[in-house]
Structure formats: C-alpha cells, structure tokens
Amino acid sequence: MNFFKHIIIAIAIINLTSNNIQAQVREKSWRSIIYNQDTTWFATQEAKAIAENVLLYQRNIGGWPKNIQMQKPLTAQEKLQLEKLKASTEDVTTDNGATTQEMLFLSKMYKATSNEAYKNAFLLGLNYILEAQYDSGGWPQFYPLKKGYYTHITYNDDSMVNILNLLKDLKDNTGKYAVNPSNETIKKIEIAFSKGIDCILKTQYKQNGVLTVWCAQHDEVTLEPAKARAYELPSLSGSESAGIVLLLMDLEKPSEAIKTAINSAVAWFEKVKLTGIKQVWELDEQTKKRNKVIVKDENANPLWARFMELENNTPFFCDRDGVKKYALNEIGYERRNGYGWYTENPSKVLERYPKWKAKYDVAVKEKKSPKDEYNMVVAKDGSGDFTTIQEAIYAAKSFPYQRVIINIKNGVYNEKVHVYSWNTYVSLIGESKENTIITFDDYFDKINLGRNSTFHTSTVLVEGDDFIAKNLTIKNTAGAVGQAVALSVNANRCYFENCTFLGNQDTVYTAGEGFKQYFKNCYIEGTTDFIFGEATVLFESCIIHNKSNSYITAASTPKGQQFGYVFKNCKLTADENVDEAYLGRPWRLYAKTVFINCEMGKHIKPEGWHNWSKKEAENSTFYAEYNCIGEGYKPEKRVKWSHQLKKREANKYTEEHILQSNSNNSKIKWYQNL
C-alpha cells in the first residue's frame, strides 16, 4: 500500500506542477507567447491548445480581429460563438499587430509539429494580406474596407511595416517563417512588396519642397497626410516614421530614391529631436492617480513628438475634441495619460544610420563610369550602370556627336526625370512598355509656386533636342487633383514610339513655338485638356482615351504657324461612363487641330469643338476633320466654324510637310529610320 501511495502522491505533484506551468504561460501576454524563444515549447500540448484558439479566431477570409488574448481558455459556448463568426468579415484587420503576429505563431507551430492545419491557416492569412493591398501599394487598416478613416493607408502602430517585413522575410527566404509559399505566390509577394515600397516613397511628405517623413495615415487616393480619430490629425509622425526608415535600411541594393528617402528622414529626425526634457509619471496628490508630465533633464535621451505640424514641425497634442494644443498639460487627463505622445524610436534609426551610410550611400561622383558612355543601362536591381534614369542622364555627354542610348530595364522608377537642353540626341529605350514605368506624383497645389505651377509638375521633362523614347510608360500618379503633367516636351525633333502616357488633367504638354514632335503607336489618356501646347505635333496610329466628360486637346498654336496638332489614323476611346467629350478647345486664339482618318467613339459630342467662351476664337482657330469614321464622327452636326477638309486639302497633311525641320543635316529627315 505504501508503494501505491507514493505513486499517487508523485502523480499529484506532477499534475500540480504541470498546472502551475500552464497557469504561468496562460497568464503571459499573447505577444510574449508569440515571441517565446523556447522553440521546444511550441510542440507541447499547451501550445497546441492555444493554437486551436488561434485557428478558431481566424475568419474564413484569412485575417484576425485585433487585441485578442488568444491564449485565454475558451468555454464551449465561446468556441461555438467563434465558429458562427467564421464567415464574418467584420473587424478583420492588420492593426495593432493583428494577423501578422498570429501568422508568426502558426509558423512556429508548424515548424514544431508539421501539422498541415497550421500551414494552411498561415497561407490563408497570407492570401488575405495580398488581397487587401491597394493598387497604390498601401494597405487599409481594415479589410474588407470599413467606413471612415479605416480606409486610409495606415502606417499607424507599424501596421504596414509589419506586413512588408513579413513579405520581405518570405520572398528573401530568411528562415524566419517555416512555411514556404509556392513559386507563384512568391511572385505575387515580390510584386506586392515592390508596390509597398513605392507607396512609401510616394507618401514621404515634402515640406516646402524638402522631403521629411510620413504621417500615421495617408489618403488612399491622393496619398496626402490624412486624419484618423479626432485626436489624430494630419501631421508628421516621429514614431511610425522610424519603423518605416528601419525597414528601408534593411533593403539590399537600395535605389537612389530609397537612399534619398532615408537620408531625408534622418536629416529630419536630427532637426526635430527634443533634448533636455523627459517624460515621467508623478502621483497626483488630489486624485491619487498617476499623471504623465514633462520635466527638464539635460542628461535625458532625445525624444520625438508623436505628432508634428506639417508646415513647421511644431509638436502638438490633441484631446477628443480635436482641438490642437501645444503643451501636454493642456489636454485632459484621459488622453494625456492614455496615449503615447512621445517616442524614442528614431534613436534606433540614428544608431544604425552611420553603418548604413558607409555601406550604401556612396556619392554619385565616386561611382564607376558606365562601360559605354553612348550605350548605358539603367536597372533597379543594380545589374546595370545606374539604378535611376536621372543618374544616367547626369552621366550623358553634353551636345554629343553621336546618339546617347539609355536602356531601361523593367521596373517602376519613382523619380522626376529631366533631360536638360544640353542633353541632345538622348534615347530612353524601355525593356517593355508594360513594365518599364516612370512615375511621380507632383500636381499644381502640391508644387504651389503660383499661377504657373502646372509646368513644374511633369514626371518627365524633355528639353534636349532630338530626343527619342520607346517602349515605356510615363505616369503622373497624383490622381484627379487638378493639373498634373506626365510628359512635358519643350524641345525640337522629338519622337515617341510604343509609349504609354497616363494621367488626368494636362497629361502631355507639347511646348516650343516652331518645334516639331512625333508620337507613333502611343496610348495617351486623361480627363481635361490632356494634350496641350504650342508645338507642331503629329500623332499617328495612337489611342487617345478620355477618362471623363471634358476636352481632349487644348492647342496654343502660335499665329502664322502652318500646323498645330494633327491626328492621323488614331482611335478615340473612353471609359464607359464618358459620353460628352469635345475634340478640342483653344488655349490660345490661333489653335490648330486636325483629325484625319480617325475612328471616333460615341463619346465625342456631335458639335465636336468648343470655343472656350472666346467668341473671337471662332474666327481665328482652325479645327478640321477628314474621312473619319465611328459613332462620334458626325460632320453634319459639327459647329459651323469648324472645317471638313476636301481631299486636296487633306493631301498636304503628309509626314514630310508636317514634320520638316531645319535639322543640322538637311540631307537626313529626322523623323525617318527612328
């Protein structure tokens, strides 16, 4: 009997010890359990029990709600309720670490147990993240989209940084995650990651033309800083911006745009850091509650405010009434003590920056010269002579005796490109029109340089004569926010073939009195006056696409110039909801625009042309058509002051007549053999 008595006591001790260990783990926070460094623990029954909770909390769409302590034991009734919620998409989010942290936990479980259920749940979460991404590259706070500020692109609490770090670890196969997605999924991850980094670069805020950092939220359409809760006003963020920069610093072979983003953010962190103060908790004698206060301390570590004014970096604070205050003690007790108004996170950036700079930020002048200065290669992955287009242009000879060809590999080049007047005979040759993309997002109000701000907004500005572009896309991504130029050409004898030009208002500006330009087999889209300017331009076999009811052209042809805009064999198309578009209106009184052998969609208004409320323009402009087809071609209904050409009149609109120019070599016709 004594023997059995000892056995029973031993079993009781084991059970008691086991229960105590379980209680200790269960009492820990969910986050501490996820980051448990004891890998053997994830194979225990206790870990499996918690994993079952995680699987229950996951919705069918793939994501999880936030702020759930997944390790807490569930009653049978609670489990039943969670089963009923499986099909719900309400409150599924990546905010506060939700979804990404559950995926990390499941990955550790899969590594320890090889249970396919954990792997499948992980992949479902991954699919949720990929599906939730905006075309702009950002992620909303909740997906499916939840009304209100939740639709904004959110850097708040490192939500988007957490997502991108997860995608980076998966695409780079760092070993952090035990689940290996398929090759097809890896390709999707690479695209999503690239788009996310581009979004970060596009949303970095410019203060008086100088790059700074980021807001906690950015509008999903305009990408401008946006408001969230009443006390979270548009501002520059000292906290979230640190996480973004640390992510950028982890990228191998950073592009010049990424280097610029990092350098600019670090300069801003240095500029706005707060020294000589620290945040402490004091006991309020009256309320007997802890109270957050700021005190002077010359030896304190630097601090950064959570929110700073967009215009001048002044720290501010806010209560639930949304009214800005400029001292922490000016807001109420609840918000003062229940929110993180200061951060030390940028210190991590400043600590890492010298090592990063020594490794990556080599000055342009120290870079090796291209192998062939007349045939250069630009590649984002570092495999070419340069990683940005502008670097190659800087390296191009001025007024060369032979053509300088810049070959651009596929990639999204988020940069403003300027071909200077001394950069003559430059060719930009893309690897493919679909995947070689030059993009930027300047627009009139963003530039804010007065009445002529439009002319500073271009993504690509060409001022060098005899320029050629082929097989690429030039895009202004500012959105429908007013004047925003994609391509500005202020040069003579310029040729564009198999290119796409994307924008809204003022997409393509063709400048230069007497200059000749030629667009062949191109696609041009926009909303209002999206082809405008004074140059003589031949558009041949192009697709001209209206995105809204407005005007296609706004020519400003100088008085006495023989030709303005000539569209030959072009196709005029439109979005489905567009049904009232004009062929053109006169930016200046002597505008000339002619359509020959073109196919016009039904979106073209019967009257065809508009005088821009300039009655005198009806006598001075020359708007004409010849031998066009399509539902939008209604010559009998055109305004009386426009023209329908006769055959003999149309015969003068030849390539040679339109594009003849005083070239340096009169024996060679610049527009041939290009």
PDB file of N, CA and C in Angstrom, residues 111-201:
ATOM      1  N   LYS A 111       6.427  24.519 -37.660  1.00  0.00           N
ATOM      2  CA  LYS A 111       7.809  24.046 -37.606  1.00  0.00           C
ATOM      3  C   LYS A 111       7.984  22.989 -36.517  1.00  0.00           C
ATOM      4  N   ALA A 112       7.285  23.157 -35.412  1.00  0.00           N
ATOM      5  CA  ALA A 112       7.445  22.237 -34.277  1.00  0.00           C
ATOM      6  C   ALA A 112       6.630  20.966 -34.428  1.00  0.00           C
ATOM      7  N   THR A 113       5.528  21.021 -35.190  1.00  0.00           N
ATOM      8  CA  THR A 113       4.603  19.875 -35.221  1.00  0.00           C
ATOM      9  C   THR A 113       4.356  19.294 -36.605  1.00  0.00           C
ATOM     10  N   SER A 114       4.667  20.057 -37.669  1.00  0.00           N
ATOM     11  CA  SER A 114       4.378  19.653 -39.062  1.00  0.00           C
ATOM     12  C   SER A 114       2.887  19.454 -39.303  1.00  0.00           C
ATOM     13  N   ASN A 115       2.058  20.073 -38.491  1.00  0.00           N
ATOM     14  CA  ASN A 115       0.606  19.980 -38.648  1.00  0.00           C
ATOM     15  C   ASN A 115       0.168  20.865 -39.815  1.00  0.00           C
ATOM     16  N   GLU A 116      -0.406  20.251 -40.848  1.00  0.00           N
ATOM     17  CA  GLU A 116      -0.790  20.981 -42.056  1.00  0.00           C
ATOM     18  C   GLU A 116      -1.850  22.046 -41.789  1.00  0.00           C
ATOM     19  N   ALA A 117      -2.636  21.864 -40.740  1.00  0.00           N
ATOM     20  CA  ALA A 117      -3.675  22.853 -40.429  1.00  0.00           C
ATOM     21  C   ALA A 117      -3.056  24.219 -40.141  1.00  0.00           C
ATOM     22  N   TYR A 118      -1.898  24.219 -39.469  1.00  0.00           N
ATOM     23  CA  TYR A 118      -1.220  25.481 -39.169  1.00  0.00           C
ATOM     24  C   TYR A 118      -0.667  26.112 -40.450  1.00  0.00           C
ATOM     25  N   LYS A 119      -0.113  25.296 -41.314  1.00  0.00           N
ATOM     26  CA  LYS A 119       0.413  25.786 -42.586  1.00  0.00           C
ATOM     27  C   LYS A 119      -0.706  26.384 -43.435  1.00  0.00           C
ATOM     28  N   ASN A 120      -1.818  25.677 -43.528  1.00  0.00           N
ATOM     29  CA  ASN A 120      -2.933  26.154 -44.352  1.00  0.00           C
ATOM     30  C   ASN A 120      -3.507  27.462 -43.817  1.00  0.00           C
ATOM     31  N   ALA A 121      -3.583  27.573 -42.500  1.00  0.00           N
ATOM     32  CA  ALA A 121      -4.084  28.813 -41.891  1.00  0.00           C
ATOM     33  C   ALA A 121      -3.126  29.971 -42.164  1.00  0.00           C
ATOM     34  N   PHE A 122      -1.833  29.688 -42.108  1.00  0.00           N
ATOM     35  CA  PHE A 122      -0.816  30.698 -42.424  1.00  0.00           C
ATOM     36  C   PHE A 122      -0.991  31.192 -43.853  1.00  0.00           C
ATOM     37  N   LEU A 123      -1.124  30.271 -44.790  1.00  0.00           N
ATOM     38  CA  LEU A 123      -1.258  30.641 -46.205  1.00  0.00           C
ATOM     39  C   LEU A 123      -2.557  31.394 -46.466  1.00  0.00           C
ATOM     40  N   LEU A 124      -3.604  31.040 -45.725  1.00  0.00           N
ATOM     41  CA  LEU A 124      -4.860  31.775 -45.846  1.00  0.00           C
ATOM     42  C   LEU A 124      -4.677  33.216 -45.375  1.00  0.00           C
ATOM     43  N   GLY A 125      -3.935  33.394 -44.293  1.00  0.00           N
ATOM     44  CA  GLY A 125      -3.628  34.742 -43.813  1.00  0.00           C
ATOM     45  C   GLY A 125      -2.802  35.515 -44.815  1.00  0.00           C
ATOM     46  N   LEU A 126      -1.850  34.833 -45.451  1.00  0.00           N
ATOM     47  CA  LEU A 126      -1.021  35.477 -46.468  1.00  0.00           C
ATOM     48  C   LEU A 126      -1.873  35.936 -47.644  1.00  0.00           C
ATOM     49  N   ASN A 127      -2.793  35.099 -48.061  1.00  0.00           N
ATOM     50  CA  ASN A 127      -3.675  35.468 -49.167  1.00  0.00           C
ATOM     51  C   ASN A 127      -4.526  36.681 -48.807  1.00  0.00           C
ATOM     52  N   TYR A 128      -4.966  36.734 -47.557  1.00  0.00           N
ATOM     53  CA  TYR A 128      -5.737  37.889 -47.067  1.00  0.00           C
ATOM     54  C   TYR A 128      -4.921  39.174 -47.201  1.00  0.00           C
ATOM     55  N   ILE A 129      -3.670  39.125 -46.797  1.00  0.00           N
ATOM     56  CA  ILE A 129      -2.805  40.303 -46.863  1.00  0.00           C
ATOM     57  C   ILE A 129      -2.593  40.744 -48.307  1.00  0.00           C
ATOM     58  N   LEU A 130      -2.340  39.808 -49.190  1.00  0.00           N
ATOM     59  CA  LEU A 130      -2.117  40.154 -50.601  1.00  0.00           C
ATOM     60  C   LEU A 130      -3.377  40.740 -51.217  1.00  0.00           C
ATOM     61  N   GLU A 131      -4.517  40.210 -50.840  1.00  0.00           N
ATOM     62  CA  GLU A 131      -5.785  40.686 -51.397  1.00  0.00           C
ATOM     63  C   GLU A 131      -6.131  42.077 -50.887  1.00  0.00           C
ATOM     64  N   ALA A 132      -5.707  42.412 -49.692  1.00  0.00           N
ATOM     65  CA  ALA A 132      -6.089  43.677 -49.057  1.00  0.00           C
ATOM     66  C   ALA A 132      -5.318  44.871 -49.600  1.00  0.00           C
ATOM     67  N   GLN A 133      -4.253  44.652 -50.342  1.00  0.00           N
ATOM     68  CA  GLN A 133      -3.394  45.759 -50.790  1.00  0.00           C
ATOM     69  C   GLN A 133      -4.083  46.611 -51.844  1.00  0.00           C
ATOM     70  N   TYR A 134      -3.962  47.928 -51.697  1.00  0.00           N
ATOM     71  CA  TYR A 134      -4.443  48.862 -52.715  1.00  0.00           C
ATOM     72  C   TYR A 134      -3.543  48.800 -53.948  1.00  0.00           C
ATOM     73  N   ASP A 135      -4.080  49.229 -55.098  1.00  0.00           N
ATOM     74  CA  ASP A 135      -3.266  49.323 -56.317  1.00  0.00           C
ATOM     75  C   ASP A 135      -2.096  50.284 -56.122  1.00  0.00           C
ATOM     76  N   SER A 136      -2.282  51.280 -55.249  1.00  0.00           N
ATOM     77  CA  SER A 136      -1.218  52.249 -54.978  1.00  0.00           C
ATOM     78  C   SER A 136      -0.071  51.647 -54.187  1.00  0.00           C
ATOM     79  N   GLY A 137      -0.292  50.441 -53.626  1.00  0.00           N
ATOM     80  CA  GLY A 137       0.760  49.788 -52.854  1.00  0.00           C
ATOM     81  C   GLY A 137       0.547  49.800 -51.358  1.00  0.00           C
ATOM     82  N   GLY A 138      -0.395  50.607 -50.869  1.00  0.00           N
ATOM     83  CA  GLY A 138      -0.638  50.689 -49.439  1.00  0.00           C
ATOM     84  C   GLY A 138      -1.674  49.681 -48.970  1.00  0.00           C
ATOM     85  N   TRP A 139      -1.843  49.619 -47.641  1.00  0.00           N
ATOM     86  CA  TRP A 139      -2.854  48.752 -47.047  1.00  0.00           C
ATOM     87  C   TRP A 139      -3.777  49.574 -46.159  1.00  0.00           C
ATOM     88  N   PRO A 140      -5.084  49.275 -46.190  1.00  0.00           N
ATOM     89  CA  PRO A 140      -6.007  49.948 -45.270  1.00  0.00           C
ATOM     90  C   PRO A 140      -5.887  49.341 -43.879  1.00  0.00           C
ATOM     91  N   GLN A 141      -6.473  50.018 -42.916  1.00  0.00           N
ATOM     92  CA  GLN A 141      -6.423  49.499 -41.541  1.00  0.00           C
ATOM     93  C   GLN A 141      -7.294  48.250 -41.402  1.00  0.00           C
ATOM     94  N   PHE A 142      -8.440  48.248 -42.072  1.00  0.00           N
ATOM     95  CA  PHE A 142      -9.341  47.096 -42.046  1.00  0.00           C
ATOM     96  C   PHE A 142      -9.639  46.646 -43.472  1.00  0.00           C
ATOM     97  N   TYR A 143      -9.733  45.354 -43.664  1.00  0.00           N
ATOM     98  CA  TYR A 143     -10.159  44.796 -44.941  1.00  0.00           C
ATOM     99  C   TYR A 143     -10.992  43.562 -44.662  1.00  0.00           C
ATOM    100  N   PRO A 144     -12.173  43.446 -45.291  1.00  0.00           N
ATOM    101  CA  PRO A 144     -12.778  44.381 -46.243  1.00  0.00           C
ATOM    102  C   PRO A 144     -12.916  45.782 -45.648  1.00  0.00           C
ATOM    103  N   LEU A 145     -12.997  46.758 -46.552  1.00  0.00           N
ATOM    104  CA  LEU A 145     -12.948  48.152 -46.137  1.00  0.00           C
ATOM    105  C   LEU A 145     -14.076  48.493 -45.178  1.00  0.00           C
ATOM    106  N   LYS A 146     -13.712  49.213 -44.156  1.00  0.00           N
ATOM    107  CA  LYS A 146     -14.646  49.651 -43.123  1.00  0.00           C
ATOM    108  C   LYS A 146     -14.795  51.159 -43.251  1.00  0.00           C
ATOM    109  N   LYS A 147     -16.014  51.661 -43.224  1.00  0.00           N
ATOM    110  CA  LYS A 147     -16.259  53.077 -43.473  1.00  0.00           C
ATOM    111  C   LYS A 147     -15.495  53.953 -42.483  1.00  0.00           C
ATOM    112  N   GLY A 148     -15.138  55.130 -42.971  1.00  0.00           N
ATOM    113  CA  GLY A 148     -14.440  56.085 -42.120  1.00  0.00           C
ATOM    114  C   GLY A 148     -12.953  56.126 -42.412  1.00  0.00           C
ATOM    115  N   TYR A 149     -12.207  56.591 -41.446  1.00  0.00           N
ATOM    116  CA  TYR A 149     -10.764  56.749 -41.636  1.00  0.00           C
ATOM    117  C   TYR A 149     -10.043  55.414 -41.782  1.00  0.00           C
ATOM    118  N   TYR A 150     -10.742  54.315 -41.501  1.00  0.00           N
ATOM    119  CA  TYR A 150     -10.128  52.992 -41.582  1.00  0.00           C
ATOM    120  C   TYR A 150      -9.679  52.638 -42.999  1.00  0.00           C
ATOM    121  N   THR A 151     -10.216  53.352 -44.003  1.00  0.00           N
ATOM    122  CA  THR A 151      -9.822  53.071 -45.391  1.00  0.00           C
ATOM    123  C   THR A 151      -8.473  53.685 -45.739  1.00  0.00           C
ATOM    124  N   HIS A 152      -7.981  54.607 -44.932  1.00  0.00           N
ATOM    125  CA  HIS A 152      -6.711  55.263 -45.229  1.00  0.00           C
ATOM    126  C   HIS A 152      -5.557  54.256 -45.226  1.00  0.00           C
ATOM    127  N   ILE A 153      -4.567  54.551 -46.028  1.00  0.00           N
ATOM    128  CA  ILE A 153      -3.318  53.792 -45.935  1.00  0.00           C
ATOM    129  C   ILE A 153      -2.754  54.053 -44.542  1.00  0.00           C
ATOM    130  N   THR A 154      -2.481  52.977 -43.801  1.00  0.00           N
ATOM    131  CA  THR A 154      -2.113  53.184 -42.399  1.00  0.00           C
ATOM    132  C   THR A 154      -0.712  52.686 -42.081  1.00  0.00           C
ATOM    133  N   TYR A 155       0.109  53.631 -41.621  1.00  0.00           N
ATOM    134  CA  TYR A 155       1.399  53.291 -41.036  1.00  0.00           C
ATOM    135  C   TYR A 155       1.271  53.220 -39.509  1.00  0.00           C
ATOM    136  N   ASN A 156       0.098  53.580 -39.016  1.00  0.00           N
ATOM    137  CA  ASN A 156      -0.120  53.679 -37.575  1.00  0.00           C
ATOM    138  C   ASN A 156       0.230  52.376 -36.860  1.00  0.00           C
ATOM    139  N   ASP A 157       0.955  52.515 -35.757  1.00  0.00           N
ATOM    140  CA  ASP A 157       1.381  51.348 -34.961  1.00  0.00           C
ATOM    141  C   ASP A 157       2.111  50.319 -35.813  1.00  0.00           C
ATOM    142  N   ASP A 158       2.826  50.793 -36.837  1.00  0.00           N
ATOM    143  CA  ASP A 158       3.666  49.948 -37.702  1.00  0.00           C
ATOM    144  C   ASP A 158       2.879  48.890 -38.478  1.00  0.00           C
ATOM    145  N   SER A 159       1.597  49.140 -38.714  1.00  0.00           N
ATOM    146  CA  SER A 159       0.758  48.152 -39.400  1.00  0.00           C
ATOM    147  C   SER A 159       1.333  47.765 -40.762  1.00  0.00           C
ATOM    148  N   MET A 160       1.608  48.756 -41.610  1.00  0.00           N
ATOM    149  CA  MET A 160       2.109  48.445 -42.954  1.00  0.00           C
ATOM    150  C   MET A 160       3.549  47.947 -42.912  1.00  0.00           C
ATOM    151  N   VAL A 161       4.337  48.445 -41.982  1.00  0.00           N
ATOM    152  CA  VAL A 161       5.715  47.973 -41.835  1.00  0.00           C
ATOM    153  C   VAL A 161       5.734  46.506 -41.424  1.00  0.00           C
ATOM    154  N   ASN A 162       4.826  46.111 -40.527  1.00  0.00           N
ATOM    155  CA  ASN A 162       4.734  44.702 -40.138  1.00  0.00           C
ATOM    156  C   ASN A 162       4.434  43.817 -41.343  1.00  0.00           C
ATOM    157  N   ILE A 163       3.518  44.263 -42.181  1.00  0.00           N
ATOM    158  CA  ILE A 163       3.156  43.499 -43.384  1.00  0.00           C
ATOM    159  C   ILE A 163       4.355  43.370 -44.307  1.00  0.00           C
ATOM    160  N   LEU A 164       5.027  44.481 -44.566  1.00  0.00           N
ATOM    161  CA  LEU A 164       6.148  44.463 -45.506  1.00  0.00           C
ATOM    162  C   LEU A 164       7.322  43.648 -44.968  1.00  0.00           C
ATOM    163  N   ASN A 165       7.546  43.686 -43.677  1.00  0.00           N
ATOM    164  CA  ASN A 165       8.614  42.861 -43.106  1.00  0.00           C
ATOM    165  C   ASN A 165       8.294  41.376 -43.263  1.00  0.00           C
ATOM    166  N   LEU A 166       7.018  41.015 -43.086  1.00  0.00           N
ATOM    167  CA  LEU A 166       6.608  39.622 -43.296  1.00  0.00           C
ATOM    168  C   LEU A 166       6.851  39.209 -44.752  1.00  0.00           C
ATOM    169  N   LEU A 167       6.400  40.058 -45.691  1.00  0.00           N
ATOM    170  CA  LEU A 167       6.578  39.745 -47.112  1.00  0.00           C
ATOM    171  C   LEU A 167       8.059  39.670 -47.477  1.00  0.00           C
ATOM    172  N   LYS A 168       8.853  40.552 -46.892  1.00  0.00           N
ATOM    173  CA  LYS A 168      10.286  40.555 -47.174  1.00  0.00           C
ATOM    174  C   LYS A 168      10.934  39.247 -46.712  1.00  0.00           C
ATOM    175  N   ASP A 169      10.586  38.799 -45.511  1.00  0.00           N
ATOM    176  CA  ASP A 169      11.153  37.546 -44.998  1.00  0.00           C
ATOM    177  C   ASP A 169      10.751  36.356 -45.872  1.00  0.00           C
ATOM    178  N   LEU A 170       9.534  36.377 -46.389  1.00  0.00           N
ATOM    179  CA  LEU A 170       9.070  35.270 -47.229  1.00  0.00           C
ATOM    180  C   LEU A 170       9.746  35.276 -48.592  1.00  0.00           C
ATOM    181  N   LYS A 171       9.822  36.445 -49.223  1.00  0.00           N
ATOM    182  CA  LYS A 171      10.418  36.497 -50.565  1.00  0.00           C
ATOM    183  C   LYS A 171      11.929  36.256 -50.526  1.00  0.00           C
ATOM    184  N   ASP A 172      12.569  36.689 -49.442  1.00  0.00           N
ATOM    185  CA  ASP A 172      14.020  36.500 -49.307  1.00  0.00           C
ATOM    186  C   ASP A 172      14.380  35.158 -48.672  1.00  0.00           C
ATOM    187  N   ASN A 173      13.352  34.421 -48.243  1.00  0.00           N
ATOM    188  CA  ASN A 173      13.553  33.098 -47.622  1.00  0.00           C
ATOM    189  C   ASN A 173      14.586  33.173 -46.495  1.00  0.00           C
ATOM    190  N   THR A 174      14.335  34.088 -45.560  1.00  0.00           N
ATOM    191  CA  THR A 174      15.283  34.318 -44.464  1.00  0.00           C
ATOM    192  C   THR A 174      15.279  33.205 -43.428  1.00  0.00           C
ATOM    193  N   GLY A 175      14.265  32.363 -43.442  1.00  0.00           N
ATOM    194  CA  GLY A 175      14.169  31.293 -42.458  1.00  0.00           C
ATOM    195  C   GLY A 175      13.340  31.655 -41.245  1.00  0.00           C
ATOM    196  N   LYS A 176      12.868  32.881 -41.191  1.00  0.00           N
ATOM    197  CA  LYS A 176      12.050  33.285 -40.043  1.00  0.00           C
ATOM    198  C   LYS A 176      10.737  32.515 -40.027  1.00  0.00           C
ATOM    199  N   TYR A 177      10.216  32.235 -41.222  1.00  0.00           N
ATOM    200  CA  TYR A 177       8.941  31.522 -41.320  1.00  0.00           C
ATOM    201  C   TYR A 177       9.173  30.117 -41.867  1.00  0.00           C
ATOM    202  N   ALA A 178       8.541  29.134 -41.237  1.00  0.00           N
ATOM    203  CA  ALA A 178       8.727  27.739 -41.632  1.00  0.00           C
ATOM    204  C   ALA A 178       7.887  27.364 -42.843  1.00  0.00           C
ATOM    205  N   VAL A 179       6.885  28.184 -43.154  1.00  0.00           N
ATOM    206  CA  VAL A 179       6.008  27.906 -44.295  1.00  0.00           C
ATOM    207  C   VAL A 179       6.642  28.470 -45.554  1.00  0.00           C
ATOM    208  N   ASN A 180       6.743  27.638 -46.582  1.00  0.00           N
ATOM    209  CA  ASN A 180       7.308  28.071 -47.862  1.00  0.00           C
ATOM    210  C   ASN A 180       6.197  28.163 -48.899  1.00  0.00           C
ATOM    211  N   PRO A 181       5.783  29.372 -49.279  1.00  0.00           N
ATOM    212  CA  PRO A 181       4.727  29.516 -50.287  1.00  0.00           C
ATOM    213  C   PRO A 181       5.188  28.995 -51.647  1.00  0.00           C
ATOM    214  N   SER A 182       4.239  28.750 -52.526  1.00  0.00           N
ATOM    215  CA  SER A 182       4.557  28.270 -53.871  1.00  0.00           C
ATOM    216  C   SER A 182       5.300  29.347 -54.650  1.00  0.00           C
ATOM    217  N   ASN A 183       5.936  28.945 -55.746  1.00  0.00           N
ATOM    218  CA  ASN A 183       6.653  29.906 -56.596  1.00  0.00           C
ATOM    219  C   ASN A 183       5.710  30.974 -57.129  1.00  0.00           C
ATOM    220  N   GLU A 184       4.495  30.558 -57.467  1.00  0.00           N
ATOM    221  CA  GLU A 184       3.506  31.517 -57.969  1.00  0.00           C
ATOM    222  C   GLU A 184       3.173  32.558 -56.912  1.00  0.00           C
ATOM    223  N   THR A 185       3.025  32.106 -55.666  1.00  0.00           N
ATOM    224  CA  THR A 185       2.725  33.039 -54.574  1.00  0.00           C
ATOM    225  C   THR A 185       3.915  33.942 -54.279  1.00  0.00           C
ATOM    226  N   ILE A 186       5.122  33.398 -54.365  1.00  0.00           N
ATOM    227  CA  ILE A 186       6.322  34.217 -54.148  1.00  0.00           C
ATOM    228  C   ILE A 186       6.373  35.368 -55.149  1.00  0.00           C
ATOM    229  N   LYS A 187       5.993  35.095 -56.383  1.00  0.00           N
ATOM    230  CA  LYS A 187       5.970  36.163 -57.392  1.00  0.00           C
ATOM    231  C   LYS A 187       4.976  37.250 -56.996  1.00  0.00           C
ATOM    232  N   LYS A 188       3.817  36.839 -56.486  1.00  0.00           N
ATOM    233  CA  LYS A 188       2.827  37.816 -56.019  1.00  0.00           C
ATOM    234  C   LYS A 188       3.373  38.619 -54.844  1.00  0.00           C
ATOM    235  N   ILE A 189       4.101  37.934 -53.962  1.00  0.00           N
ATOM    236  CA  ILE A 189       4.697  38.606 -52.804  1.00  0.00           C
ATOM    237  C   ILE A 189       5.712  39.645 -53.257  1.00  0.00           C
ATOM    238  N   GLU A 190       6.538  39.294 -54.227  1.00  0.00           N
ATOM    239  CA  GLU A 190       7.552  40.224 -54.733  1.00  0.00           C
ATOM    240  C   GLU A 190       6.908  41.463 -55.324  1.00  0.00           C
ATOM    241  N   ILE A 191       5.835  41.273 -56.082  1.00  0.00           N
ATOM    242  CA  ILE A 191       5.128  42.415 -56.672  1.00  0.00           C
ATOM    243  C   ILE A 191       4.512  43.277 -55.579  1.00  0.00           C
ATOM    244  N   ALA A 192       3.858  42.628 -54.609  1.00  0.00           N
ATOM    245  CA  ALA A 192       3.219  43.366 -53.521  1.00  0.00           C
ATOM    246  C   ALA A 192       4.251  44.150 -52.710  1.00  0.00           C
ATOM    247  N   PHE A 193       5.391  43.533 -52.453  1.00  0.00           N
ATOM    248  CA  PHE A 193       6.444  44.205 -51.683  1.00  0.00           C
ATOM    249  C   PHE A 193       6.967  45.423 -52.439  1.00  0.00           C
ATOM    250  N   SER A 194       7.223  45.253 -53.735  1.00  0.00           N
ATOM    251  CA  SER A 194       7.725  46.357 -54.556  1.00  0.00           C
ATOM    252  C   SER A 194       6.729  47.510 -54.581  1.00  0.00           C
ATOM    253  N   LYS A 195       5.454  47.185 -54.730  1.00  0.00           N
ATOM    254  CA  LYS A 195       4.419  48.213 -54.724  1.00  0.00           C
ATOM    255  C   LYS A 195       4.358  48.912 -53.370  1.00  0.00           C
ATOM    256  N   GLY A 196       4.543  48.147 -52.303  1.00  0.00           N
ATOM    257  CA  GLY A 196       4.520  48.735 -50.971  1.00  0.00           C
ATOM    258  C   GLY A 196       5.652  49.725 -50.752  1.00  0.00           C
ATOM    259  N   ILE A 197       6.851  49.366 -51.215  1.00  0.00           N
ATOM    260  CA  ILE A 197       7.993  50.280 -51.086  1.00  0.00           C
ATOM    261  C   ILE A 197       7.770  51.530 -51.939  1.00  0.00           C
ATOM    262  N   ASP A 198       7.231  51.356 -53.134  1.00  0.00           N
ATOM    263  CA  ASP A 198       6.925  52.514 -53.979  1.00  0.00           C
ATOM    264  C   ASP A 198       5.920  53.433 -53.300  1.00  0.00           C
ATOM    265  N   CYS A 199       4.939  52.829 -52.627  1.00  0.00           N
ATOM    266  CA  CYS A 199       3.952  53.629 -51.901  1.00  0.00           C
ATOM    267  C   CYS A 199       4.620  54.438 -50.796  1.00  0.00           C
ATOM    268  N   ILE A 200       5.553  53.817 -50.096  1.00  0.00           N
ATOM    269  CA  ILE A 200       6.290  54.532 -49.050  1.00  0.00           C
ATOM    270  C   ILE A 200       7.027  55.735 -49.634  1.00  0.00           C
ATOM    271  N   LEU A 201       7.680  55.531 -50.772  1.00  0.00           N
ATOM    272  CA  LEU A 201       8.419  56.630 -51.388  1.00  0.00           C
ATOM    273  C   LEU A 201       7.479  57.746 -51.844  1.00  0.00           C
TER     274      LEU A 201
END
